[in-house]
Amino acid sequence: MSAAAGHASPALHASQFDQADLSALRFQLQNIISKRLLTARFQPIIEMSDGSILGYEGLIRGPSDSALHSPINLFKAAAENNLTVQVEHLCRQVVLEQFAAQKLPGKIFLNVSPECLMQRDARYGETLDFIHQIGINPDRVIIELTEYQPTHDYALLLDAVLHYRNMGFEIAIDDLGEGFSSLRLWSELKPEYVKIDMHFIQGIDNDAVKAQFVRSIQSIAEKSGTRVIAEGIETQAELLAVREIGVACGQGYHIARPHPSPTRSISAEVAKTLSAHTYHSGKRQHQQMETSSAVGKILRTSPTIPSSMLNNQVDAIFLENPKLQMLPVVDDGVPVGIINRYHMIDSFARPYQRELYGKKSCRVFMDAHPIIVDKHTSMQEVSHIIVQANPDHLINGIMLTENGKYIGICTGPDLMREITQMQINAARYANPLTQLPGNVPINEHIEQLLEKQEKFCACYCDLDHFKPFNDVYGYRRGDDIIQMTSEVLKKHCDLKQDFIGHIGGDDFIILFRSTDWETRCRAILDSFALEIQDFYSNEDRERGGYLSEDRQGKKVFYPLVSLSLGVVKAQDRQFYSHHQISLAASDAKKQAKKIHGNSLFVDRRSE
C-alpha cells in the first residue's frame, strides 16, 4: 500500500506548515472528526488462481475541498495534535460502515498502525462490538499492520495481535521488504497474509533480482502457512510474472483502482490473462528441476507477430514458409495466442472468408487461450498439464516465458517425444514395489547436487532384523513393511526440496536439502516405531520379538524390526562423486546399526 493510496505515517510531523497553517488544519481536523467527514475507497484484492475477489483494502480520504483530503496530510495533522488514535478509530468505522452498506463480497482489510493496536487505553472489543452492530462477522475482517516506525515492544504487540486473533480477526503485514523490521514481525506474529511491497513487484518481469526476492518470500510463505499478496501490479507482464512464481493474491492498478463503489468482478482483460492456461511451477520447482529436465530444453525459436497484424498478412507469411506450422502472437513481449497454419488456411479456403476477414486482425483465427508455462517448469508437470488440456493445445504446442516474457515455443511432437522418453526412463529405473527412483536416478541426482555445489545431507535408511521377519511372517508381509517405510519417509520429507530413493530390498536413501533434516529424521524414527507395531501378533509385540532359525538352523530370539539412519553431510566440496557419498553414507549406516533399536547416527567428522 502506497502512502498516497492508504493512510500515512502517524509519526510524521507537519513541520512544513507555519503556525497559521497549523491552526487552520487543527480546526479542519476537529471539524472532520466531529462531523465524520471521511469517505472510504476500496481496492480489490484478487485470487490469482481464478480472478475471484478475495476482498478489499479499505482506504480513506478527507473532504475533497480540504487540505486534509490526502491521507498523508490527514495523519500528519492528527499526529501534530495527538489525535492519531482517534482518527484511526474513525477511519476504521467509516470503512466498515461503507463496506457493510454496499454489501461488498469477501473480506475487508483494515489499515492499523502497531502504535494504535497497542494502545493500552483503547477499549478492547470496541471494533468487535462495532462490526457486530453493522452485521459483519469477525472472520471477514483482516487487520493490516502498517509499519512506519520501528516496533520495539514485540511482546506487547504480540499480546495485542493474539487478543484480536482470539476474537476471530485475521492478521496481515503490509509492505513486506519496506518496513523497519517486517521480517521479524512475520516471524513473531505469524500472520495469515503478507503483502509484498510494490517496489519488488513493479518491473518484476524485467528484473531477475526482484523475481528472486519474490520467489524467496513465496517459499517462506509456503512453509509457514501464510498467503502472499503482491501489491502494485500495474501491467499485464507483471501480473503474469507474479502468477508464474505462484503468488496467491494480487492487488494493483492493472487489476482495479481504488473507488468509492468498487467493482465486484475483474475486468475482461485481467480475466483473460488469468484464464489463459498459464501454469506456474512454484510449489514443485526445486524438486522437479533436480529430478526431471525442464521444458526449456526443447524450446524452439519462431517468428512472432503482433495481434494487430491483418489476416491477409498472416496468410502470406504461411505461404512463404511452407514448413511453418504455427505463429505465436506476442504483444510487447507478452504472449497472447497462437495461430495454427492448417486452421487458418482451412478457414480462408471457405467461401467468402477471405473477403470477410482478410483485412481484420489476426485475433479472428487465433487460439486466445494457449498453454503458457515458464521455461523452468519440469517435463513431468508439463505432461500433467497436457493430459488435462484440450487436445488442440497439443497440436498447437505451448508457449514458453521467462519472468512473464515470451521466449519461444515447444511443438507437440517435441513434447510427446520428451514425455515418452521420460516415462520410459521412469519405468526403467523406478523400484517396482515403491515406485521410488532407483539407483540410476539416485546417482544422477547426487552428481547434480555436487556439480551445483549444493549443501545436502545423505541419509542411508536400513531396516534391522528384516530377514527373520520375512521368515516368520512371509515375504508378502515383508513387502508391506517396505511400502510402509516408503510412506513414512515421504510423510516426513519436504518433497519440494528432498529426494527419496529406493536402493533396493530394505535400503533407502534420502538426500536432504531441508535445513531441519535432523528433526525430520527423528520424526521418521518416531513414526516408524508406531507404525511397525501393527505388523506383529499380540504375543510377539508383548515380548518384544520372535523366534526364528538362524543360518545354522538354531532357534534364535530376534527383536522387532527397527530402522537405522546413517547421515553424512556433503558440504564445502569434500565429496566429488556419488561413489564417495555412497561409501560415506554406508559407513554412517553401519554405525547406526550398532545402536539398539530405532537409531540415528550422524557422521560429524566433516565438522
mmCIF file of N, CA and C in Angstrom, residues 158-258:
data_model
loop_
_atom_site.group_PDB
_atom_site.id
_atom_site.type_symbol
_atom_site.label_atom_id
_atom_site.label_comp_id
_atom_site.label_asym_id
_atom_site.label_seq_id
_atom_site.Cartn_x
_atom_site.Cartn_y
_atom_site.Cartn_z
ATOM 1 N N LEU A 158 2.613 -8.540 20.158
ATOM 2 C CA LEU A 158 2.138 -9.915 20.022
ATOM 3 C C LEU A 158 0.922 -10.159 20.906
ATOM 4 N N ASP A 159 0.942 -9.600 22.099
ATOM 5 C CA ASP A 159 -0.206 -9.747 23.003
ATOM 6 C C ASP A 159 -1.461 -9.130 22.396
ATOM 7 N N ALA A 160 -1.295 -7.936 21.792
ATOM 8 C CA ALA A 160 -2.441 -7.267 21.162
ATOM 9 C C ALA A 160 -2.944 -8.070 19.966
ATOM 10 N N VAL A 161 -2.017 -8.581 19.152
ATOM 11 C CA VAL A 161 -2.400 -9.372 17.977
ATOM 12 C C VAL A 161 -3.153 -10.638 18.402
ATOM 13 N N LEU A 162 -2.639 -11.320 19.426
ATOM 14 C CA LEU A 162 -3.308 -12.532 19.901
ATOM 15 C C LEU A 162 -4.708 -12.229 20.413
ATOM 16 N N HIS A 163 -4.854 -11.077 21.055
ATOM 17 C CA HIS A 163 -6.165 -10.691 21.562
ATOM 18 C C HIS A 163 -7.161 -10.545 20.405
ATOM 19 N N TYR A 164 -6.744 -9.838 19.355
ATOM 20 C CA TYR A 164 -7.636 -9.647 18.205
ATOM 21 C C TYR A 164 -7.870 -10.969 17.469
ATOM 22 N N ARG A 165 -6.826 -11.778 17.369
ATOM 23 C CA ARG A 165 -6.981 -13.059 16.675
ATOM 24 C C ARG A 165 -7.955 -13.961 17.435
ATOM 25 N N ASN A 166 -7.895 -13.935 18.756
ATOM 26 C CA ASN A 166 -8.822 -14.739 19.558
ATOM 27 C C ASN A 166 -10.266 -14.298 19.388
ATOM 28 N N MET A 167 -10.467 -13.041 18.988
ATOM 29 C CA MET A 167 -11.826 -12.560 18.739
ATOM 30 C C MET A 167 -12.321 -12.947 17.344
ATOM 31 N N GLY A 168 -11.443 -13.549 16.531
ATOM 32 C CA GLY A 168 -11.871 -14.018 15.214
ATOM 33 C C GLY A 168 -11.257 -13.273 14.045
ATOM 34 N N PHE A 169 -10.481 -12.220 14.317
ATOM 35 C CA PHE A 169 -9.860 -11.456 13.231
ATOM 36 C C PHE A 169 -8.627 -12.184 12.693
ATOM 37 N N GLU A 170 -8.302 -11.907 11.436
ATOM 38 C CA GLU A 170 -7.044 -12.381 10.868
ATOM 39 C C GLU A 170 -6.073 -11.211 10.773
ATOM 40 N N ILE A 171 -4.785 -11.538 10.555
ATOM 41 C CA ILE A 171 -3.731 -10.530 10.566
ATOM 42 C C ILE A 171 -2.981 -10.534 9.234
ATOM 43 N N ALA A 172 -2.669 -9.340 8.752
ATOM 44 C CA ALA A 172 -1.811 -9.185 7.568
ATOM 45 C C ALA A 172 -0.704 -8.195 7.889
ATOM 46 N N ILE A 173 0.459 -8.387 7.299
ATOM 47 C CA ILE A 173 1.560 -7.428 7.413
ATOM 48 C C ILE A 173 1.706 -6.718 6.078
ATOM 49 N N ASP A 174 1.715 -5.406 6.123
ATOM 50 C CA ASP A 174 1.768 -4.598 4.907
ATOM 51 C C ASP A 174 3.213 -4.302 4.526
ATOM 52 N N ASP A 175 3.444 -4.070 3.213
ATOM 53 C CA ASP A 175 4.729 -3.584 2.697
ATOM 54 C C ASP A 175 5.916 -4.422 3.148
ATOM 55 N N LEU A 176 5.814 -5.751 3.023
ATOM 56 C CA LEU A 176 6.934 -6.603 3.390
ATOM 57 C C LEU A 176 8.157 -6.248 2.537
ATOM 58 N N GLY A 177 9.282 -6.056 3.186
ATOM 59 C CA GLY A 177 10.502 -5.685 2.479
ATOM 60 C C GLY A 177 10.785 -4.208 2.506
ATOM 61 N N GLU A 178 9.807 -3.406 2.997
ATOM 62 C CA GLU A 178 9.981 -1.954 3.011
ATOM 63 C C GLU A 178 10.110 -1.426 4.430
ATOM 64 N N GLY A 179 9.459 -2.096 5.389
ATOM 65 C CA GLY A 179 9.402 -1.563 6.745
ATOM 66 C C GLY A 179 10.693 -1.737 7.515
ATOM 67 N N PHE A 180 10.660 -1.309 8.776
ATOM 68 C CA PHE A 180 11.847 -1.334 9.609
ATOM 69 C C PHE A 180 12.213 -2.763 10.014
ATOM 70 N N SER A 181 11.236 -3.586 10.284
ATOM 71 C CA SER A 181 11.536 -4.926 10.806
ATOM 72 C C SER A 181 10.438 -5.906 10.381
ATOM 73 N N SER A 182 10.009 -5.810 9.126
ATOM 74 C CA SER A 182 8.853 -6.591 8.690
ATOM 75 C C SER A 182 9.110 -8.093 8.738
ATOM 76 N N LEU A 183 10.345 -8.526 8.453
ATOM 77 C CA LEU A 183 10.627 -9.954 8.511
ATOM 78 C C LEU A 183 10.538 -10.480 9.946
ATOM 79 N N ARG A 184 10.994 -9.673 10.912
ATOM 80 C CA ARG A 184 10.857 -10.104 12.304
ATOM 81 C C ARG A 184 9.381 -10.120 12.710
ATOM 82 N N LEU A 185 8.624 -9.124 12.246
ATOM 83 C CA LEU A 185 7.187 -9.122 12.531
ATOM 84 C C LEU A 185 6.531 -10.391 12.002
ATOM 85 N N TRP A 186 6.924 -10.784 10.805
ATOM 86 C CA TRP A 186 6.384 -12.010 10.203
ATOM 87 C C TRP A 186 6.680 -13.199 11.113
ATOM 88 N N SER A 187 7.925 -13.310 11.557
ATOM 89 C CA SER A 187 8.328 -14.423 12.401
ATOM 90 C C SER A 187 7.595 -14.405 13.747
ATOM 91 N N GLU A 188 7.450 -13.215 14.336
ATOM 92 C CA GLU A 188 6.840 -13.098 15.661
ATOM 93 C C GLU A 188 5.324 -13.291 15.629
ATOM 94 N N LEU A 189 4.675 -12.674 14.627
ATOM 95 C CA LEU A 189 3.207 -12.610 14.635
ATOM 96 C C LEU A 189 2.546 -13.752 13.877
ATOM 97 N N LYS A 190 3.287 -14.390 12.963
ATOM 98 C CA LYS A 190 2.739 -15.479 12.146
ATOM 99 C C LYS A 190 1.405 -15.072 11.502
ATOM 100 N N PRO A 191 1.421 -14.051 10.666
ATOM 101 C CA PRO A 191 0.175 -13.539 10.078
ATOM 102 C C PRO A 191 -0.411 -14.500 9.050
ATOM 103 N N GLU A 192 -1.696 -14.337 8.805
ATOM 104 C CA GLU A 192 -2.346 -15.136 7.761
ATOM 105 C C GLU A 192 -1.970 -14.649 6.365
ATOM 106 N N TYR A 193 -1.644 -13.346 6.251
ATOM 107 C CA TYR A 193 -1.286 -12.751 4.954
ATOM 108 C C TYR A 193 -0.052 -11.860 5.111
ATOM 109 N N VAL A 194 0.769 -11.819 4.069
ATOM 110 C CA VAL A 194 1.818 -10.799 3.982
ATOM 111 C C VAL A 194 1.691 -10.123 2.618
ATOM 112 N N LYS A 195 1.873 -8.798 2.619
ATOM 113 C CA LYS A 195 1.823 -8.039 1.373
ATOM 114 C C LYS A 195 3.242 -7.638 0.986
ATOM 115 N N ILE A 196 3.661 -8.034 -0.206
ATOM 116 C CA ILE A 196 4.991 -7.672 -0.679
ATOM 117 C C ILE A 196 4.951 -6.230 -1.179
ATOM 118 N N ASP A 197 5.881 -5.433 -0.728
ATOM 119 C CA ASP A 197 5.953 -4.028 -1.110
ATOM 120 C C ASP A 197 6.008 -3.875 -2.627
ATOM 121 N N MET A 198 5.306 -2.882 -3.134
ATOM 122 C CA MET A 198 5.181 -2.700 -4.577
ATOM 123 C C MET A 198 6.526 -2.474 -5.270
ATOM 124 N N HIS A 199 7.531 -2.037 -4.541
ATOM 125 C CA HIS A 199 8.856 -1.857 -5.153
ATOM 126 C C HIS A 199 9.345 -3.147 -5.802
ATOM 127 N N PHE A 200 9.034 -4.289 -5.182
ATOM 128 C CA PHE A 200 9.516 -5.567 -5.686
ATOM 129 C C PHE A 200 8.609 -6.146 -6.770
ATOM 130 N N ILE A 201 7.454 -5.556 -6.970
ATOM 131 C CA ILE A 201 6.512 -6.055 -7.974
ATOM 132 C C ILE A 201 6.620 -5.259 -9.280
ATOM 133 N N GLN A 202 6.801 -3.959 -9.153
ATOM 134 C CA GLN A 202 6.833 -3.131 -10.354
ATOM 135 C C GLN A 202 8.129 -3.373 -11.120
ATOM 136 N N GLY A 203 7.977 -3.836 -12.372
ATOM 137 C CA GLY A 203 9.121 -4.166 -13.207
ATOM 138 C C GLY A 203 9.687 -5.542 -12.947
ATOM 139 N N ILE A 204 8.957 -6.388 -12.208
ATOM 140 C CA ILE A 204 9.462 -7.723 -11.870
ATOM 141 C C ILE A 204 9.705 -8.570 -13.113
ATOM 142 N N ASP A 205 8.964 -8.285 -14.196
ATOM 143 C CA ASP A 205 9.121 -9.063 -15.420
ATOM 144 C C ASP A 205 10.459 -8.815 -16.100
ATOM 145 N N ASN A 206 11.140 -7.726 -15.721
ATOM 146 C CA ASN A 206 12.438 -7.407 -16.325
ATOM 147 C C ASN A 206 13.564 -7.357 -15.307
ATOM 148 N N ASP A 207 13.329 -7.814 -14.096
ATOM 149 C CA ASP A 207 14.323 -7.685 -13.027
ATOM 150 C C ASP A 207 14.468 -9.024 -12.313
ATOM 151 N N ALA A 208 15.571 -9.719 -12.597
ATOM 152 C CA ALA A 208 15.787 -11.048 -12.033
ATOM 153 C C ALA A 208 15.937 -11.001 -10.512
ATOM 154 N N VAL A 209 16.504 -9.906 -9.977
ATOM 155 C CA VAL A 209 16.689 -9.793 -8.526
ATOM 156 C C VAL A 209 15.337 -9.685 -7.822
ATOM 157 N N LYS A 210 14.442 -8.843 -8.372
ATOM 158 C CA LYS A 210 13.105 -8.726 -7.786
ATOM 159 C C LYS A 210 12.367 -10.061 -7.860
ATOM 160 N N ALA A 211 12.498 -10.732 -9.004
ATOM 161 C CA ALA A 211 11.812 -12.013 -9.160
ATOM 162 C C ALA A 211 12.321 -13.024 -8.133
ATOM 163 N N GLN A 212 13.637 -13.034 -7.891
ATOM 164 C CA GLN A 212 14.192 -13.969 -6.921
ATOM 165 C C GLN A 212 13.748 -13.620 -5.510
ATOM 166 N N PHE A 213 13.655 -12.319 -5.204
ATOM 167 C CA PHE A 213 13.172 -11.902 -3.887
ATOM 168 C C PHE A 213 11.754 -12.432 -3.658
ATOM 169 N N VAL A 214 10.891 -12.264 -4.652
ATOM 170 C CA VAL A 214 9.501 -12.704 -4.506
ATOM 171 C C VAL A 214 9.436 -14.227 -4.412
ATOM 172 N N ARG A 215 10.269 -14.937 -5.178
ATOM 173 C CA ARG A 215 10.300 -16.400 -5.065
ATOM 174 C C ARG A 215 10.691 -16.825 -3.644
ATOM 175 N N SER A 216 11.670 -16.126 -3.079
ATOM 176 C CA SER A 216 12.115 -16.464 -1.726
ATOM 177 C C SER A 216 11.006 -16.238 -0.706
ATOM 178 N N ILE A 217 10.310 -15.108 -0.839
ATOM 179 C CA ILE A 217 9.187 -14.818 0.061
ATOM 180 C C ILE A 217 8.100 -15.863 -0.107
ATOM 181 N N GLN A 218 7.815 -16.240 -1.357
ATOM 182 C CA GLN A 218 6.795 -17.250 -1.619
ATOM 183 C C GLN A 218 7.185 -18.590 -0.994
ATOM 184 N N SER A 219 8.458 -18.936 -1.075
ATOM 185 C CA SER A 219 8.932 -20.191 -0.497
ATOM 186 C C SER A 219 8.762 -20.191 1.026
ATOM 187 N N ILE A 220 9.123 -19.073 1.663
ATOM 188 C CA ILE A 220 8.950 -18.963 3.118
ATOM 189 C C ILE A 220 7.461 -19.059 3.471
ATOM 190 N N ALA A 221 6.630 -18.395 2.681
ATOM 191 C CA ALA A 221 5.190 -18.388 2.946
ATOM 192 C C ALA A 221 4.601 -19.789 2.879
ATOM 193 N N GLU A 222 5.033 -20.583 1.901
ATOM 194 C CA GLU A 222 4.513 -21.939 1.771
ATOM 195 C C GLU A 222 4.836 -22.769 3.000
ATOM 196 N N LYS A 223 6.022 -22.548 3.566
ATOM 197 C CA LYS A 223 6.424 -23.326 4.736
ATOM 198 C C LYS A 223 5.751 -22.831 6.013
ATOM 199 N N SER A 224 5.352 -21.573 6.041
ATOM 200 C CA SER A 224 4.776 -21.005 7.271
ATOM 201 C C SER A 224 3.254 -20.924 7.240
ATOM 202 N N GLY A 225 2.646 -21.358 6.142
ATOM 203 C CA GLY A 225 1.191 -21.319 6.059
ATOM 204 C C GLY A 225 0.622 -19.928 5.859
ATOM 205 N N THR A 226 1.428 -19.033 5.300
ATOM 206 C CA THR A 226 0.999 -17.657 5.060
ATOM 207 C C THR A 226 0.682 -17.466 3.581
ATOM 208 N N ARG A 227 -0.330 -16.656 3.289
ATOM 209 C CA ARG A 227 -0.655 -16.341 1.895
ATOM 210 C C ARG A 227 -0.025 -15.004 1.521
ATOM 211 N N VAL A 228 0.547 -14.946 0.324
ATOM 212 C CA VAL A 228 1.237 -13.743 -0.140
ATOM 213 C C VAL A 228 0.310 -12.929 -1.041
ATOM 214 N N ILE A 229 0.338 -11.617 -0.847
ATOM 215 C CA ILE A 229 -0.396 -10.685 -1.707
ATOM 216 C C ILE A 229 0.632 -9.768 -2.374
ATOM 217 N N ALA A 230 0.632 -9.726 -3.690
ATOM 218 C CA ALA A 230 1.538 -8.840 -4.426
ATOM 219 C C ALA A 230 0.835 -7.506 -4.661
ATOM 220 N N GLU A 231 1.413 -6.431 -4.118
ATOM 221 C CA GLU A 231 0.847 -5.094 -4.280
ATOM 222 C C GLU A 231 1.481 -4.388 -5.473
ATOM 223 N N GLY A 232 0.739 -3.446 -6.039
ATOM 224 C CA GLY A 232 1.321 -2.570 -7.052
ATOM 225 C C GLY A 232 1.459 -3.201 -8.425
ATOM 226 N N ILE A 233 0.600 -4.174 -8.771
ATOM 227 C CA ILE A 233 0.639 -4.764 -10.119
ATOM 228 C C ILE A 233 0.046 -3.757 -11.096
ATOM 229 N N GLU A 234 0.872 -3.258 -11.998
ATOM 230 C CA GLU A 234 0.423 -2.172 -12.879
ATOM 231 C C GLU A 234 0.440 -2.538 -14.358
ATOM 232 N N THR A 235 0.963 -3.712 -14.727
ATOM 233 C CA THR A 235 0.989 -4.113 -16.133
ATOM 234 C C THR A 235 0.612 -5.583 -16.262
ATOM 235 N N GLN A 236 0.249 -5.960 -17.476
ATOM 236 C CA GLN A 236 -0.080 -7.359 -17.737
ATOM 237 C C GLN A 236 1.139 -8.255 -17.534
ATOM 238 N N ALA A 237 2.316 -7.760 -17.940
ATOM 239 C CA ALA A 237 3.536 -8.553 -17.796
ATOM 240 C C ALA A 237 3.851 -8.816 -16.323
ATOM 241 N N GLU A 238 3.631 -7.806 -15.464
ATOM 242 C CA GLU A 238 3.853 -8.001 -14.029
ATOM 243 C C GLU A 238 2.867 -9.026 -13.466
ATOM 244 N N LEU A 239 1.621 -8.948 -13.927
ATOM 245 C CA LEU A 239 0.598 -9.891 -13.476
ATOM 246 C C LEU A 239 1.000 -11.326 -13.822
ATOM 247 N N LEU A 240 1.466 -11.525 -15.062
ATOM 248 C CA LEU A 240 1.878 -12.867 -15.486
ATOM 249 C C LEU A 240 3.093 -13.352 -14.706
ATOM 250 N N ALA A 241 4.074 -12.453 -14.515
ATOM 251 C CA ALA A 241 5.289 -12.845 -13.804
ATOM 252 C C ALA A 241 4.985 -13.250 -12.369
ATOM 253 N N VAL A 242 4.123 -12.488 -11.713
ATOM 254 C CA VAL A 242 3.759 -12.786 -10.319
ATOM 255 C C VAL A 242 3.011 -14.110 -10.244
ATOM 256 N N ARG A 243 2.125 -14.325 -11.200
ATOM 257 C CA ARG A 243 1.353 -15.566 -11.177
ATOM 258 C C ARG A 243 2.246 -16.787 -11.410
ATOM 259 N N GLU A 244 3.211 -16.648 -12.318
ATOM 260 C CA GLU A 244 4.093 -17.777 -12.606
ATOM 261 C C GLU A 244 4.913 -18.179 -11.384
ATOM 262 N N ILE A 245 5.254 -17.211 -10.550
ATOM 263 C CA ILE A 245 6.025 -17.513 -9.336
ATOM 264 C C ILE A 245 5.170 -18.291 -8.340
ATOM 265 N N GLY A 246 3.854 -18.146 -8.446
ATOM 266 C CA GLY A 246 2.955 -18.889 -7.563
ATOM 267 C C GLY A 246 2.359 -18.069 -6.453
ATOM 268 N N VAL A 247 2.474 -16.737 -6.536
ATOM 269 C CA VAL A 247 1.887 -15.865 -5.516
ATOM 270 C C VAL A 247 0.374 -16.042 -5.507
ATOM 271 N N ALA A 248 -0.205 -16.108 -4.325
ATOM 272 C CA ALA A 248 -1.622 -16.464 -4.193
ATOM 273 C C ALA A 248 -2.566 -15.346 -4.615
ATOM 274 N N CYS A 249 -2.253 -14.090 -4.247
ATOM 275 C CA CYS A 249 -3.202 -12.995 -4.427
ATOM 276 C C CYS A 249 -2.517 -11.777 -5.021
ATOM 277 N N GLY A 250 -3.306 -10.909 -5.663
ATOM 278 C CA GLY A 250 -2.747 -9.727 -6.293
ATOM 279 C C GLY A 250 -3.613 -8.498 -6.094
ATOM 280 N N GLN A 251 -2.977 -7.331 -6.186
ATOM 281 C CA GLN A 251 -3.642 -6.049 -5.990
ATOM 282 C C GLN A 251 -2.861 -5.006 -6.787
ATOM 283 N N GLY A 252 -3.555 -4.069 -7.413
ATOM 284 C CA GLY A 252 -2.844 -3.018 -8.138
ATOM 285 C C GLY A 252 -3.708 -2.365 -9.192
ATOM 286 N N TYR A 253 -3.196 -1.285 -9.769
ATOM 287 C CA TYR A 253 -3.957 -0.512 -10.740
ATOM 288 C C TYR A 253 -4.330 -1.324 -11.973
ATOM 289 N N HIS A 254 -3.497 -2.292 -12.379
ATOM 290 C CA HIS A 254 -3.834 -3.091 -13.553
ATOM 291 C C HIS A 254 -5.065 -3.955 -13.291
ATOM 292 N N ILE A 255 -5.262 -4.321 -12.037
ATOM 293 C CA ILE A 255 -6.433 -5.118 -11.665
ATOM 294 C C ILE A 255 -7.638 -4.205 -11.460
ATOM 295 N N ALA A 256 -7.494 -3.199 -10.627
ATOM 296 C CA ALA A 256 -8.557 -2.211 -10.406
ATOM 297 C C ALA A 256 -8.024 -1.106 -9.507
ATOM 298 N N ARG A 257 -8.435 0.122 -9.771
ATOM 299 C CA ARG A 257 -8.041 1.255 -8.943
ATOM 300 C C ARG A 257 -8.984 1.383 -7.744
ATOM 301 N N PRO A 258 -8.545 2.037 -6.682
ATOM 302 C CA PRO A 258 -9.446 2.284 -5.548
ATOM 303 C C PRO A 258 -10.643 3.130 -5.995
#
